[in-house]
Amino acid sequence: MNKRIAVLTGGLLVVMVSLGAEKKKPILGYTDTPKLPSGWCVHDIDRPQPPVVTPAGQIGQPPSDAIVLFDGTDASAWEGTVQNNPKKKKYNPEGEMRWKVENGYLECTPTGDIKTKQKFGDCQLHIEWQTANPPHGDSQHRGNSGIFLQDRYETQVLDNYNNPTYADGMAGSVYGVKPPLVNACKKPGEWQVYDIIFQAPRFDGDKLISPAYVTVFFNGVLVQFNEPLLGTSTHRKVPVYESHGKGALRLQDHNNDTRFRNIWIRELDLTKDDTKPE
Ligand code: MG
């Protein structure tokens, strides 16, 4: 084939392909397919489009629909825990937030737990934490804090780098119930990252309809997968549920100077997709 014929043939092909593309409308979905258990057809054209969320340029930073709970300087989303007994060391009748904000982090002081003013249900939480370097204390007394979803359900925070303790109290554990799948703890002094997906329990009056479930990534490593919770976290007892609505995110004061930064949350409704088509 000489050059001229090749160019002509190529041009014809381009014309044919572009004509074909103009004629053919893209298939965006179907209405004649069998139904899924959800009630939607397979590839249903009417199934609602998920909303657009703009991811952050750097992974770990808040995406467009996140509520930023601590950006390094502003701790106004937080309040202290009310303690009305003047004889107690952590006496705090107004519930003031008394943790330290400095150098881009929030540091636990021995003044009681802090919690968000806003309450949450199902959610995705990103939180970074750091324990003291050099470390001090052993077992449960080394960098202990905790992340309590809905003010009740603790994902343990602990310096577990060469620090043996009971397995269901390790960093990344569902405290008192389920050890992490692996120990992904970095050295003390390094920033550690939790990404937590939490499905709140469902109640009908006082009756539990569905337990809470938690999935936890610890420094990017899966340590809990959709783990069903037994109830409100507790020490040396089997947890039980008590009926409740949305709850604050609470950070524990365990008398260790653990630090937190880059805290953001996305509100979710993890049962929404079960909604049947109208
Ligand atoms: Mg704890």
Tab-separated table of N, CA and C in Angstrom, residues 8 65 83 131 175 181 203 205 244 253 256-257:
chain	number	residue	atom	x	y	z
A	8	LEU	N	-5.633	7.853	2.898
A	8	LEU	CA	-7.062	7.852	2.555
A	8	LEU	C	-7.829	6.828	3.395
A	65	ASP	N	-16.767	16.997	52.207
A	65	ASP	CA	-17.975	16.927	53.042
A	65	ASP	C	-17.657	16.587	54.509
A	83	GLN	N	-17.743	17.975	86.020
A	83	GLN	CA	-17.463	17.258	87.274
A	83	GLN	C	-17.857	18.199	88.409
A	131	THR	N	2.022	9.353	71.234
A	131	THR	CA	2.297	9.121	72.660
A	131	THR	C	3.696	9.626	73.001
A	175	TYR	N	-12.101	-2.038	72.977
A	175	TYR	CA	-11.596	-2.227	74.340
A	175	TYR	C	-12.421	-3.246	75.122
A	181	LEU	N	-6.473	-7.110	64.702
A	181	LEU	CA	-6.019	-8.246	63.894
A	181	LEU	C	-4.496	-8.354	63.913
A	203	PHE	N	-32.024	1.024	67.898
A	203	PHE	CA	-32.904	0.633	68.992
A	203	PHE	C	-34.355	0.890	68.598
A	205	GLY	N	-37.253	1.723	70.960
A	205	GLY	CA	-37.457	1.954	72.385
A	205	GLY	C	-36.227	1.483	73.130
A	244	HIS	N	-29.908	4.553	73.268
A	244	HIS	CA	-29.498	5.961	73.162
A	244	HIS	C	-29.664	6.445	71.734
A	253	ASP	N	-9.203	11.013	78.992
A	253	ASP	CA	-8.077	11.403	79.851
A	253	ASP	C	-7.775	10.211	80.749
A	256	ASN	N	-2.428	10.260	80.942
A	256	ASN	CA	-1.226	10.208	80.105
A	256	ASN	C	-1.287	11.388	79.129
A	257	ASP	N	-0.106	11.923	78.779
A	257	ASP	CA	-0.077	13.134	77.957
A	257	ASP	C	-0.124	12.820	76.454
